[in-house]
Structure formats: C-alpha cells, structure tokens
C-alpha cells in the first residue's frame, strides 16, 4: 500500500504524489472502496482517483538519481526504435508512452530526435504527429528524471539535448 506524500509513476500519467487515501463521495452507496487521490506533477492541477485494490499493477517506483544519470550518460548506447513511416508508427509510439518504462521512453525520445534532426538536415518538416509524441514522451521522462535528480525539468532536457547533439545522424 502507498503512503500519503509518496511519489510514484502512474502509467502514462507520469509522476504523481499521493495526497490522500479516501472513499470518494462520488461512489454509490454499497460500492464504497478506498482510492488514492493523486496529484499529477506532469499535468498541473490534475487530480487522479486510483482504486487502492489493483493499484500495485498500475504504479511503479520513481527512478533513482543513479538511474537518471545513467540514462543521460549512456544515451549513445541507448537503442533506437525501428518505427514505421508516418501514421503507421502511431500504435507503437502510443504503446511505449502508455507503458512509460524509462528505458523505452529514452529510446523513443532518442529516435524521434534523430528523425527530427535528419528531416531538418534534408530541409524537410518533422511530422506534427511525431512532434506531438516527442513532446509527450519528453514531458513524462524529463519530469521523472528531474524529480529523481532534484532539479528542474528544463535542466534535464538541456542535458539530454546536449548529449543527443553529439550523436551522428547517419544510420547503420
């Protein structure tokens, strides 16, 4: 069971803090169950109600500072994801975002940044759909990393982008 004040990752909602454990007033009589009232750090002001029963399957611990630093330091070795072209890539990208597993998220961020850099180098636009998912993935990943490293999300983003800028654009 989670404790009030504890921070966890709740699926694609990302970093959340348990504010309260309660039986919400919106439940029907006779159907009362305990819920975690969680506040999202990713979407300011979002309040989530998560049933206590079964929550352990939907939440995970926040990465450690060492794990966050490792993701940045080892970004060169982070595998890229083979994505299909255009809208065909959406189901795979959505699946990665929904699972919100840090290694996969960093792979997605690295892959989408590379696609963006290659397209820009060719004088082409980066697809709006890819931009949308890159923003979502970065928001989830960088918020968690910033929490683990006790810093700001923009600091993490700058550091990751700096590391990515040193990587070659050509593919094997």
mmCIF file of N, CA and C in Angstrom, residues 32-170:
data_model
loop_
_atom_site.group_PDB
_atom_site.id
_atom_site.type_symbol
_atom_site.label_atom_id
_atom_site.label_comp_id
_atom_site.label_asym_id
_atom_site.label_seq_id
_atom_site.Cartn_x
_atom_site.Cartn_y
_atom_site.Cartn_z
ATOM 1 N N UNK A 32 -18.647 1.414 -1.778
ATOM 2 C CA UNK A 32 -17.540 2.191 -1.242
ATOM 3 C C UNK A 32 -16.247 1.385 -1.249
ATOM 4 N N UNK A 33 -15.218 1.982 -1.852
ATOM 5 C CA UNK A 33 -13.879 1.402 -1.869
ATOM 6 C C UNK A 33 -12.890 2.532 -1.610
ATOM 7 N N UNK A 34 -11.732 2.149 -1.090
ATOM 8 C CA UNK A 34 -10.696 3.148 -0.874
ATOM 9 C C UNK A 34 -9.990 3.472 -2.180
ATOM 10 N N UNK A 35 -9.676 4.743 -2.346
ATOM 11 C CA UNK A 35 -8.958 5.242 -3.520
ATOM 12 C C UNK A 35 -7.767 6.073 -3.061
ATOM 13 N N UNK A 36 -6.748 6.081 -3.905
ATOM 14 C CA UNK A 36 -5.672 7.042 -3.729
ATOM 15 C C UNK A 36 -6.089 8.295 -4.482
ATOM 16 N N UNK A 37 -5.991 9.425 -3.836
ATOM 17 C CA UNK A 37 -6.174 10.700 -4.529
ATOM 18 C C UNK A 37 -4.764 11.172 -4.857
ATOM 19 N N UNK A 38 -4.450 11.211 -6.151
ATOM 20 C CA UNK A 38 -3.098 11.562 -6.592
ATOM 21 C C UNK A 38 -3.116 12.885 -7.343
ATOM 22 N N UNK A 39 -2.061 13.647 -7.134
ATOM 23 C CA UNK A 39 -1.878 14.920 -7.828
ATOM 24 C C UNK A 39 -0.768 14.710 -8.852
ATOM 25 N N UNK A 40 -1.053 15.053 -10.095
ATOM 26 C CA UNK A 40 -0.087 14.874 -11.182
ATOM 27 C C UNK A 40 0.948 15.995 -11.173
ATOM 28 N N UNK A 41 2.208 15.610 -11.306
ATOM 29 C CA UNK A 41 3.290 16.600 -11.450
ATOM 30 C C UNK A 41 3.486 16.942 -12.919
ATOM 31 N N UNK A 42 2.947 16.121 -13.808
ATOM 32 C CA UNK A 42 3.113 16.321 -15.243
ATOM 33 C C UNK A 42 2.054 17.286 -15.772
ATOM 34 N N UNK A 43 0.812 17.055 -15.405
ATOM 35 C CA UNK A 43 -0.290 17.922 -15.814
ATOM 36 C C UNK A 43 -0.766 18.693 -14.594
ATOM 37 N N UNK A 44 -0.227 19.888 -14.416
ATOM 38 C CA UNK A 44 -0.508 20.706 -13.235
ATOM 39 C C UNK A 44 -2.010 20.817 -12.990
ATOM 40 N N UNK A 45 -2.385 20.553 -11.766
ATOM 41 C CA UNK A 45 -3.785 20.668 -11.388
ATOM 42 C C UNK A 45 -4.609 19.413 -11.592
ATOM 43 N N UNK A 46 -4.059 18.405 -12.263
ATOM 44 C CA UNK A 46 -4.810 17.170 -12.486
ATOM 45 C C UNK A 46 -4.869 16.353 -11.206
ATOM 46 N N UNK A 47 -6.070 15.908 -10.883
ATOM 47 C CA UNK A 47 -6.287 15.050 -9.729
ATOM 48 C C UNK A 47 -6.774 13.709 -10.254
ATOM 49 N N UNK A 48 -6.132 12.643 -9.813
ATOM 50 C CA UNK A 48 -6.491 11.300 -10.258
ATOM 51 C C UNK A 48 -6.973 10.487 -9.069
ATOM 52 N N UNK A 49 -8.005 9.692 -9.296
ATOM 53 C CA UNK A 49 -8.501 8.783 -8.272
ATOM 54 C C UNK A 49 -8.203 7.370 -8.744
ATOM 55 N N UNK A 50 -7.390 6.654 -7.974
ATOM 56 C CA UNK A 50 -6.944 5.318 -8.348
ATOM 57 C C UNK A 50 -7.383 4.344 -7.255
ATOM 58 N N UNK A 51 -8.177 3.311 -7.619
ATOM 59 C CA UNK A 51 -8.586 2.340 -6.600
ATOM 60 C C UNK A 51 -7.361 1.712 -5.929
ATOM 61 N N UNK A 52 -7.396 1.625 -4.608
ATOM 62 C CA UNK A 52 -6.288 1.018 -3.868
ATOM 63 C C UNK A 52 -6.117 -0.436 -4.314
ATOM 64 N N UNK A 53 -7.250 -1.148 -4.449
ATOM 65 C CA UNK A 53 -7.185 -2.536 -4.922
ATOM 66 C C UNK A 53 -6.733 -2.547 -6.372
ATOM 67 N N UNK A 54 -5.623 -3.204 -6.657
ATOM 68 C CA UNK A 54 -5.115 -3.319 -8.009
ATOM 69 C C UNK A 54 -4.145 -2.222 -8.400
ATOM 70 N N UNK A 55 -3.945 -1.228 -7.543
ATOM 71 C CA UNK A 55 -3.060 -0.110 -7.889
ATOM 72 C C UNK A 55 -1.612 -0.568 -8.076
ATOM 73 N N UNK A 56 -1.214 -1.603 -7.351
ATOM 74 C CA UNK A 56 0.184 -2.057 -7.444
ATOM 75 C C UNK A 56 0.554 -2.499 -8.854
ATOM 76 N N UNK A 57 -0.440 -2.877 -9.668
ATOM 77 C CA UNK A 57 -0.187 -3.262 -11.058
ATOM 78 C C UNK A 57 -0.080 -2.050 -11.986
ATOM 79 N N UNK A 58 -0.503 -0.891 -11.494
ATOM 80 C CA UNK A 58 -0.564 0.297 -12.342
ATOM 81 C C UNK A 58 0.465 1.356 -11.973
ATOM 82 N N UNK A 59 1.137 1.177 -10.856
ATOM 83 C CA UNK A 59 2.135 2.166 -10.429
ATOM 84 C C UNK A 59 3.501 1.497 -10.338
ATOM 85 N N UNK A 60 4.530 2.343 -10.451
ATOM 86 C CA UNK A 60 5.889 1.857 -10.236
ATOM 87 C C UNK A 60 6.652 2.930 -9.483
ATOM 88 N N UNK A 61 7.770 2.518 -8.903
ATOM 89 C CA UNK A 61 8.610 3.461 -8.189
ATOM 90 C C UNK A 61 9.240 4.444 -9.163
ATOM 91 N N UNK A 62 9.527 5.626 -8.672
ATOM 92 C CA UNK A 62 10.247 6.629 -9.457
ATOM 93 C C UNK A 62 11.691 6.155 -9.580
ATOM 94 N N UNK A 63 12.302 6.399 -10.736
ATOM 95 C CA UNK A 63 13.698 6.000 -10.918
ATOM 96 C C UNK A 63 14.583 6.703 -9.892
ATOM 97 N N UNK A 64 15.725 6.107 -9.627
ATOM 98 C CA UNK A 64 16.687 6.704 -8.703
ATOM 99 C C UNK A 64 17.526 7.752 -9.438
ATOM 100 N N UNK A 65 18.245 8.556 -8.675
ATOM 101 C CA UNK A 65 19.149 9.551 -9.263
ATOM 102 C C UNK A 65 20.215 8.854 -10.105
ATOM 103 N N UNK A 66 20.719 7.716 -9.623
ATOM 104 C CA UNK A 66 21.731 6.972 -10.385
ATOM 105 C C UNK A 66 21.165 6.483 -11.719
ATOM 106 N N UNK A 67 19.914 6.010 -11.703
ATOM 107 C CA UNK A 67 19.288 5.559 -12.949
ATOM 108 C C UNK A 67 19.111 6.732 -13.920
ATOM 109 N N UNK A 68 18.713 7.880 -13.396
ATOM 110 C CA UNK A 68 18.522 9.057 -14.243
ATOM 111 C C UNK A 68 19.845 9.488 -14.867
ATOM 112 N N UNK A 69 20.904 9.530 -14.066
ATOM 113 C CA UNK A 69 22.219 9.906 -14.599
ATOM 114 C C UNK A 69 22.697 8.871 -15.618
ATOM 115 N N UNK A 70 22.430 7.603 -15.348
ATOM 116 C CA UNK A 70 22.806 6.528 -16.264
ATOM 117 C C UNK A 70 22.124 6.678 -17.619
ATOM 118 N N UNK A 71 20.847 7.068 -17.609
ATOM 119 C CA UNK A 71 20.127 7.274 -18.870
ATOM 120 C C UNK A 71 20.796 8.352 -19.712
ATOM 121 N N UNK A 72 21.250 9.407 -19.055
ATOM 122 C CA UNK A 72 21.901 10.508 -19.773
ATOM 123 C C UNK A 72 23.305 10.086 -20.212
ATOM 124 N N UNK A 73 24.065 9.539 -19.288
ATOM 125 C CA UNK A 73 25.463 9.186 -19.577
ATOM 126 C C UNK A 73 25.596 8.095 -20.637
ATOM 127 N N UNK A 74 24.594 7.222 -20.728
ATOM 128 C CA UNK A 74 24.666 6.090 -21.654
ATOM 129 C C UNK A 74 23.761 6.272 -22.867
ATOM 130 N N UNK A 75 23.399 7.517 -23.152
ATOM 131 C CA UNK A 75 22.454 7.777 -24.248
ATOM 132 C C UNK A 75 22.997 7.310 -25.599
ATOM 133 N N UNK A 76 24.309 7.354 -25.763
ATOM 134 C CA UNK A 76 24.914 6.900 -27.020
ATOM 135 C C UNK A 76 24.614 5.420 -27.259
ATOM 136 N N UNK A 77 24.572 4.638 -26.179
ATOM 137 C CA UNK A 77 24.320 3.197 -26.284
ATOM 138 C C UNK A 77 22.841 2.842 -26.234
ATOM 139 N N UNK A 78 21.987 3.818 -26.003
ATOM 140 C CA UNK A 78 20.547 3.561 -25.958
ATOM 141 C C UNK A 78 20.088 3.132 -27.346
ATOM 142 N N UNK A 79 19.434 1.983 -27.447
ATOM 143 C CA UNK A 79 18.999 1.527 -28.773
ATOM 144 C C UNK A 79 17.907 2.430 -29.346
ATOM 145 N N UNK A 80 17.962 2.606 -30.660
ATOM 146 C CA UNK A 80 16.892 3.337 -31.328
ATOM 147 C C UNK A 80 15.780 2.350 -31.665
ATOM 148 N N UNK A 81 14.592 2.894 -31.848
ATOM 149 C CA UNK A 81 13.428 2.074 -32.162
ATOM 150 C C UNK A 81 13.193 2.145 -33.665
ATOM 151 N N UNK A 82 12.942 0.998 -34.277
ATOM 152 C CA UNK A 82 12.596 0.994 -35.704
ATOM 153 C C UNK A 82 11.119 1.317 -35.824
ATOM 154 N N UNK A 83 10.843 2.530 -36.287
ATOM 155 C CA UNK A 83 9.460 2.977 -36.437
ATOM 156 C C UNK A 83 9.039 2.915 -37.896
ATOM 157 N N UNK A 84 7.798 2.576 -38.112
ATOM 158 C CA UNK A 84 7.228 2.627 -39.451
ATOM 159 C C UNK A 84 7.086 4.085 -39.856
ATOM 160 N N UNK A 85 6.809 4.327 -41.106
ATOM 161 C CA UNK A 85 6.663 5.695 -41.612
ATOM 162 C C UNK A 85 5.295 6.274 -41.250
ATOM 163 N N UNK A 86 5.275 7.559 -40.974
ATOM 164 C CA UNK A 86 4.041 8.309 -40.784
ATOM 165 C C UNK A 86 3.115 7.763 -39.720
ATOM 166 N N UNK A 87 1.811 7.779 -40.046
ATOM 167 C CA UNK A 87 0.784 7.362 -39.092
ATOM 168 C C UNK A 87 0.912 5.899 -38.688
ATOM 169 N N UNK A 88 1.585 5.095 -39.491
ATOM 170 C CA UNK A 88 1.747 3.672 -39.181
ATOM 171 C C UNK A 88 2.583 3.478 -37.910
ATOM 172 N N UNK A 89 3.361 4.505 -37.542
ATOM 173 C CA UNK A 89 4.196 4.414 -36.341
ATOM 174 C C UNK A 89 3.397 4.680 -35.069
ATOM 175 N N UNK A 90 2.233 5.304 -35.219
ATOM 176 C CA UNK A 90 1.467 5.751 -34.049
ATOM 177 C C UNK A 90 1.129 4.645 -33.046
ATOM 178 N N UNK A 91 0.636 3.477 -33.466
ATOM 179 C CA UNK A 91 0.317 2.445 -32.467
ATOM 180 C C UNK A 91 1.536 2.040 -31.614
ATOM 181 N N UNK A 92 2.695 1.917 -32.240
ATOM 182 C CA UNK A 92 3.894 1.535 -31.498
ATOM 183 C C UNK A 92 4.300 2.649 -30.522
ATOM 184 N N UNK A 93 4.263 3.881 -30.998
ATOM 185 C CA UNK A 93 4.628 5.014 -30.147
ATOM 186 C C UNK A 93 3.658 5.124 -28.972
ATOM 187 N N UNK A 94 2.363 5.011 -29.249
ATOM 188 C CA UNK A 94 1.348 5.088 -28.189
ATOM 189 C C UNK A 94 1.552 3.997 -27.151
ATOM 190 N N UNK A 95 1.908 2.817 -27.604
ATOM 191 C CA UNK A 95 2.148 1.694 -26.702
ATOM 192 C C UNK A 95 3.317 1.978 -25.763
ATOM 193 N N UNK A 96 4.376 2.564 -26.290
ATOM 194 C CA UNK A 96 5.550 2.905 -25.473
ATOM 195 C C UNK A 96 5.187 3.973 -24.445
ATOM 196 N N UNK A 97 4.468 4.999 -24.883
ATOM 197 C CA UNK A 97 4.067 6.073 -23.976
ATOM 198 C C UNK A 97 3.152 5.532 -22.881
ATOM 199 N N UNK A 98 2.224 4.663 -23.250
ATOM 200 C CA UNK A 98 1.280 4.102 -22.274
ATOM 201 C C UNK A 98 1.996 3.276 -21.202
ATOM 202 N N UNK A 99 2.987 2.482 -21.619
ATOM 203 C CA UNK A 99 3.740 1.668 -20.649
ATOM 204 C C UNK A 99 4.620 2.542 -19.762
ATOM 205 N N UNK A 100 5.178 3.608 -20.329
ATOM 206 C CA UNK A 100 6.021 4.550 -19.608
ATOM 207 C C UNK A 100 7.141 3.855 -18.820
ATOM 208 N N UNK A 101 7.902 3.030 -19.523
ATOM 209 C CA UNK A 101 9.081 2.369 -18.953
ATOM 210 C C UNK A 101 10.285 3.221 -19.359
ATOM 211 N N UNK A 102 11.115 3.604 -18.393
ATOM 212 C CA UNK A 102 12.140 4.623 -18.656
ATOM 213 C C UNK A 102 13.078 4.290 -19.808
ATOM 214 N N UNK A 103 13.564 3.060 -19.910
ATOM 215 C CA UNK A 103 14.480 2.715 -20.994
ATOM 216 C C UNK A 103 13.809 2.879 -22.360
ATOM 217 N N UNK A 104 12.555 2.428 -22.456
ATOM 218 C CA UNK A 104 11.811 2.549 -23.706
ATOM 219 C C UNK A 104 11.532 4.018 -24.034
ATOM 220 N N UNK A 105 11.220 4.797 -23.016
ATOM 221 C CA UNK A 105 10.930 6.219 -23.233
ATOM 222 C C UNK A 105 12.176 6.952 -23.733
ATOM 223 N N UNK A 106 13.336 6.628 -23.161
ATOM 224 C CA UNK A 106 14.564 7.271 -23.632
ATOM 225 C C UNK A 106 14.869 6.845 -25.063
ATOM 226 N N UNK A 107 14.624 5.579 -25.392
ATOM 227 C CA UNK A 107 14.804 5.112 -26.773
ATOM 228 C C UNK A 107 13.885 5.876 -27.721
ATOM 229 N N UNK A 108 12.646 6.094 -27.302
ATOM 230 C CA UNK A 108 11.681 6.821 -28.126
ATOM 231 C C UNK A 108 12.124 8.270 -28.321
ATOM 232 N N UNK A 109 12.531 8.918 -27.238
ATOM 233 C CA UNK A 109 12.996 10.305 -27.321
ATOM 234 C C UNK A 109 14.205 10.398 -28.250
ATOM 235 N N UNK A 110 15.157 9.488 -28.091
ATOM 236 C CA UNK A 110 16.356 9.494 -28.934
ATOM 237 C C UNK A 110 15.985 9.289 -30.399
ATOM 238 N N UNK A 111 15.121 8.325 -30.663
ATOM 239 C CA UNK A 111 14.714 8.011 -32.032
ATOM 240 C C UNK A 111 13.999 9.186 -32.685
ATOM 241 N N UNK A 112 13.036 9.779 -31.972
ATOM 242 C CA UNK A 112 12.280 10.892 -32.548
ATOM 243 C C UNK A 112 13.157 12.124 -32.754
ATOM 244 N N UNK A 113 14.100 12.365 -31.845
ATOM 245 C CA UNK A 113 15.024 13.493 -32.035
ATOM 246 C C UNK A 113 15.915 13.263 -33.251
ATOM 247 N N UNK A 114 16.322 12.020 -33.461
ATOM 248 C CA UNK A 114 17.164 11.725 -34.622
ATOM 249 C C UNK A 114 16.373 11.922 -35.920
ATOM 250 N N UNK A 115 15.150 11.424 -35.946
ATOM 251 C CA UNK A 115 14.298 11.603 -37.121
ATOM 252 C C UNK A 115 14.121 13.097 -37.398
ATOM 253 N N UNK A 116 13.888 13.880 -36.346
ATOM 254 C CA UNK A 116 13.709 15.322 -36.489
ATOM 255 C C UNK A 116 14.969 15.974 -37.061
ATOM 256 N N UNK A 117 16.134 15.611 -36.533
ATOM 257 C CA UNK A 117 17.403 16.185 -36.997
ATOM 258 C C UNK A 117 17.681 15.817 -38.454
ATOM 259 N N UNK A 118 17.423 14.569 -38.820
ATOM 260 C CA UNK A 118 17.648 14.117 -40.198
ATOM 261 C C UNK A 118 16.714 14.869 -41.150
ATOM 262 N N UNK A 119 15.438 14.997 -40.759
ATOM 263 C CA UNK A 119 14.465 15.706 -41.606
ATOM 264 C C UNK A 119 14.880 17.161 -41.784
ATOM 265 N N UNK A 120 15.313 17.788 -40.704
ATOM 266 C CA UNK A 120 15.748 19.187 -40.792
ATOM 267 C C UNK A 120 16.980 19.319 -41.683
ATOM 268 N N UNK A 121 17.921 18.367 -41.556
ATOM 269 C CA UNK A 121 19.135 18.389 -42.389
ATOM 270 C C UNK A 121 18.792 18.226 -43.869
ATOM 271 N N UNK A 122 17.701 17.529 -44.159
ATOM 272 C CA UNK A 122 17.249 17.325 -45.540
ATOM 273 C C UNK A 122 16.339 18.464 -46.013
ATOM 274 N N UNK A 123 16.121 19.454 -45.139
ATOM 275 C CA UNK A 123 15.245 20.576 -45.493
ATOM 276 C C UNK A 123 13.778 20.211 -45.465
ATOM 277 N N UNK A 124 13.430 19.163 -44.726
ATOM 278 C CA UNK A 124 12.037 18.708 -44.652
ATOM 279 C C UNK A 124 11.473 19.005 -43.265
ATOM 280 N N UNK A 125 10.133 18.974 -43.190
ATOM 281 C CA UNK A 125 9.459 19.201 -41.918
ATOM 282 C C UNK A 125 9.398 17.901 -41.107
ATOM 283 N N UNK A 126 9.366 18.070 -39.803
ATOM 284 C CA UNK A 126 9.162 16.966 -38.867
ATOM 285 C C UNK A 126 7.652 16.806 -38.722
ATOM 286 N N UNK A 127 7.155 15.603 -38.881
ATOM 287 C CA UNK A 127 5.709 15.353 -38.847
ATOM 288 C C UNK A 127 5.088 15.832 -37.536
ATOM 289 N N UNK A 128 3.932 16.482 -37.651
ATOM 290 C CA UNK A 128 3.223 17.002 -36.473
ATOM 291 C C UNK A 128 2.914 15.891 -35.476
ATOM 292 N N UNK A 129 2.572 14.713 -35.994
ATOM 293 C CA UNK A 129 2.271 13.578 -35.124
ATOM 294 C C UNK A 129 3.500 13.186 -34.304
ATOM 295 N N UNK A 130 4.666 13.145 -34.955
ATOM 296 C CA UNK A 130 5.902 12.817 -34.242
ATOM 297 C C UNK A 130 6.244 13.899 -33.229
ATOM 298 N N UNK A 131 6.010 15.150 -33.582
ATOM 299 C CA UNK A 131 6.263 16.269 -32.658
ATOM 300 C C UNK A 131 5.390 16.122 -31.415
ATOM 301 N N UNK A 132 4.129 15.774 -31.637
ATOM 302 C CA UNK A 132 3.184 15.590 -30.534
ATOM 303 C C UNK A 132 3.692 14.515 -29.568
ATOM 304 N N UNK A 133 4.076 13.359 -30.105
ATOM 305 C CA UNK A 133 4.519 12.270 -29.234
ATOM 306 C C UNK A 133 5.894 12.537 -28.629
ATOM 307 N N UNK A 134 6.746 13.250 -29.324
ATOM 308 C CA UNK A 134 8.034 13.625 -28.741
ATOM 309 C C UNK A 134 7.799 14.513 -27.524
ATOM 310 N N UNK A 135 6.890 15.473 -27.640
ATOM 311 C CA UNK A 135 6.587 16.355 -26.512
ATOM 312 C C UNK A 135 6.021 15.585 -25.325
ATOM 313 N N UNK A 136 5.128 14.636 -25.584
ATOM 314 C CA UNK A 136 4.536 13.827 -24.514
ATOM 315 C C UNK A 136 5.621 12.985 -23.839
ATOM 316 N N UNK A 137 6.435 12.297 -24.637
ATOM 317 C CA UNK A 137 7.486 11.428 -24.096
ATOM 318 C C UNK A 137 8.492 12.236 -23.275
ATOM 319 N N UNK A 138 8.881 13.401 -23.800
ATOM 320 C CA UNK A 138 9.837 14.238 -23.068
ATOM 321 C C UNK A 138 9.244 14.725 -21.755
ATOM 322 N N UNK A 139 8.005 15.141 -21.790
ATOM 323 C CA UNK A 139 7.348 15.643 -20.579
ATOM 324 C C UNK A 139 7.330 14.568 -19.489
ATOM 325 N N UNK A 140 6.919 13.363 -19.863
ATOM 326 C CA UNK A 140 6.867 12.260 -18.894
ATOM 327 C C UNK A 140 8.265 11.897 -18.384
ATOM 328 N N UNK A 141 9.199 11.718 -19.309
ATOM 329 C CA UNK A 141 10.545 11.277 -18.953
ATOM 330 C C UNK A 141 11.303 12.339 -18.166
ATOM 331 N N UNK A 142 11.296 13.563 -18.656
ATOM 332 C CA UNK A 142 12.084 14.619 -18.016
ATOM 333 C C UNK A 142 11.517 15.018 -16.655
ATOM 334 N N UNK A 143 10.203 14.948 -16.484
ATOM 335 C CA UNK A 143 9.605 15.247 -15.173
ATOM 336 C C UNK A 143 10.084 14.231 -14.141
ATOM 337 N N UNK A 144 10.086 12.959 -14.529
ATOM 338 C CA UNK A 144 10.545 11.913 -13.613
ATOM 339 C C UNK A 144 12.036 12.058 -13.322
ATOM 340 N N UNK A 145 12.824 12.303 -14.361
ATOM 341 C CA UNK A 145 14.270 12.444 -14.173
ATOM 342 C C UNK A 145 14.586 13.661 -13.300
ATOM 343 N N UNK A 146 13.885 14.760 -13.517
ATOM 344 C CA UNK A 146 14.109 15.974 -12.729
ATOM 345 C C UNK A 146 13.790 15.721 -11.255
ATOM 346 N N UNK A 147 12.708 14.993 -10.997
ATOM 347 C CA UNK A 147 12.355 14.654 -9.618
ATOM 348 C C UNK A 147 13.460 13.804 -8.986
ATOM 349 N N UNK A 148 13.926 12.800 -9.730
ATOM 350 C CA UNK A 148 14.974 11.902 -9.212
ATOM 351 C C UNK A 148 16.271 12.655 -8.946
ATOM 352 N N UNK A 149 16.578 13.616 -9.802
ATOM 353 C CA UNK A 149 17.839 14.366 -9.686
ATOM 354 C C UNK A 149 17.693 15.652 -8.868
ATOM 355 N N UNK A 150 16.475 15.897 -8.374
ATOM 356 C CA UNK A 150 16.194 17.090 -7.579
ATOM 357 C C UNK A 150 16.613 18.366 -8.313
ATOM 358 N N UNK A 151 16.147 18.463 -9.547
ATOM 359 C CA UNK A 151 16.447 19.627 -10.372
ATOM 360 C C UNK A 151 15.203 19.981 -11.175
ATOM 361 N N UNK A 152 15.341 20.917 -12.090
ATOM 362 C CA UNK A 152 14.222 21.347 -12.925
ATOM 363 C C UNK A 152 14.179 20.525 -14.219
ATOM 364 N N UNK A 153 12.978 20.380 -14.755
ATOM 365 C CA UNK A 153 12.781 19.622 -15.999
ATOM 366 C C UNK A 153 13.588 20.221 -17.148
ATOM 367 N N UNK A 154 13.662 21.547 -17.224
ATOM 368 C CA UNK A 154 14.411 22.197 -18.300
ATOM 369 C C UNK A 154 15.906 21.900 -18.228
ATOM 370 N N UNK A 155 16.424 21.721 -17.025
ATOM 371 C CA UNK A 155 17.834 21.374 -16.846
ATOM 372 C C UNK A 155 18.095 19.985 -17.432
ATOM 373 N N UNK A 156 17.192 19.050 -17.141
ATOM 374 C CA UNK A 156 17.315 17.685 -17.667
ATOM 375 C C UNK A 156 17.207 17.711 -19.189
ATOM 376 N N UNK A 157 16.219 18.432 -19.705
ATOM 377 C CA UNK A 157 16.030 18.499 -21.153
ATOM 378 C C UNK A 157 17.279 19.051 -21.841
ATOM 379 N N UNK A 158 17.838 20.124 -21.300
ATOM 380 C CA UNK A 158 19.054 20.710 -21.888
ATOM 381 C C UNK A 158 20.201 19.714 -21.904
ATOM 382 N N UNK A 159 20.348 18.977 -20.826
ATOM 383 C CA UNK A 159 21.430 17.996 -20.725
ATOM 384 C C UNK A 159 21.239 16.861 -21.737
ATOM 385 N N UNK A 160 20.014 16.354 -21.852
ATOM 386 C CA UNK A 160 19.727 15.282 -22.812
ATOM 387 C C UNK A 160 19.946 15.781 -24.241
ATOM 388 N N UNK A 161 19.435 16.971 -24.557
ATOM 389 C CA UNK A 161 19.598 17.512 -25.905
ATOM 390 C C UNK A 161 21.068 17.758 -26.233
ATOM 391 N N UNK A 162 21.826 18.169 -25.242
ATOM 392 C CA UNK A 162 23.271 18.366 -25.442
ATOM 393 C C UNK A 162 23.930 17.040 -25.820
ATOM 394 N N UNK A 163 23.606 15.979 -25.089
ATOM 395 C CA UNK A 163 24.168 14.649 -25.380
ATOM 396 C C UNK A 163 23.725 14.167 -26.762
ATOM 397 N N UNK A 164 22.448 14.370 -27.088
ATOM 398 C CA UNK A 164 21.932 13.927 -28.388
ATOM 399 C C UNK A 164 22.583 14.686 -29.540
ATOM 400 N N UNK A 165 22.946 15.941 -29.309
ATOM 401 C CA UNK A 165 23.533 16.745 -30.381
ATOM 402 C C UNK A 165 24.916 16.234 -30.805
ATOM 403 N N UNK A 166 25.557 15.437 -29.959
ATOM 404 C CA UNK A 166 26.875 14.899 -30.274
ATOM 405 C C UNK A 166 26.811 13.590 -31.047
ATOM 406 N N UNK A 167 25.623 13.034 -31.203
ATOM 407 C CA UNK A 167 25.475 11.738 -31.871
ATOM 408 C C UNK A 167 25.408 11.918 -33.382
ATOM 409 N N UNK A 168 25.965 10.970 -34.121
ATOM 410 C CA UNK A 168 25.926 11.068 -35.595
ATOM 411 C C UNK A 168 24.483 10.859 -36.105
ATOM 412 N N UNK A 169 24.191 11.465 -37.251
ATOM 413 C CA UNK A 169 22.860 11.352 -37.837
ATOM 414 C C UNK A 169 22.727 10.141 -38.762
ATOM 415 N N UNK A 170 23.848 9.677 -39.310
ATOM 416 C CA UNK A 170 23.721 8.570 -40.261
ATOM 417 C C UNK A 170 23.293 7.292 -39.547
#
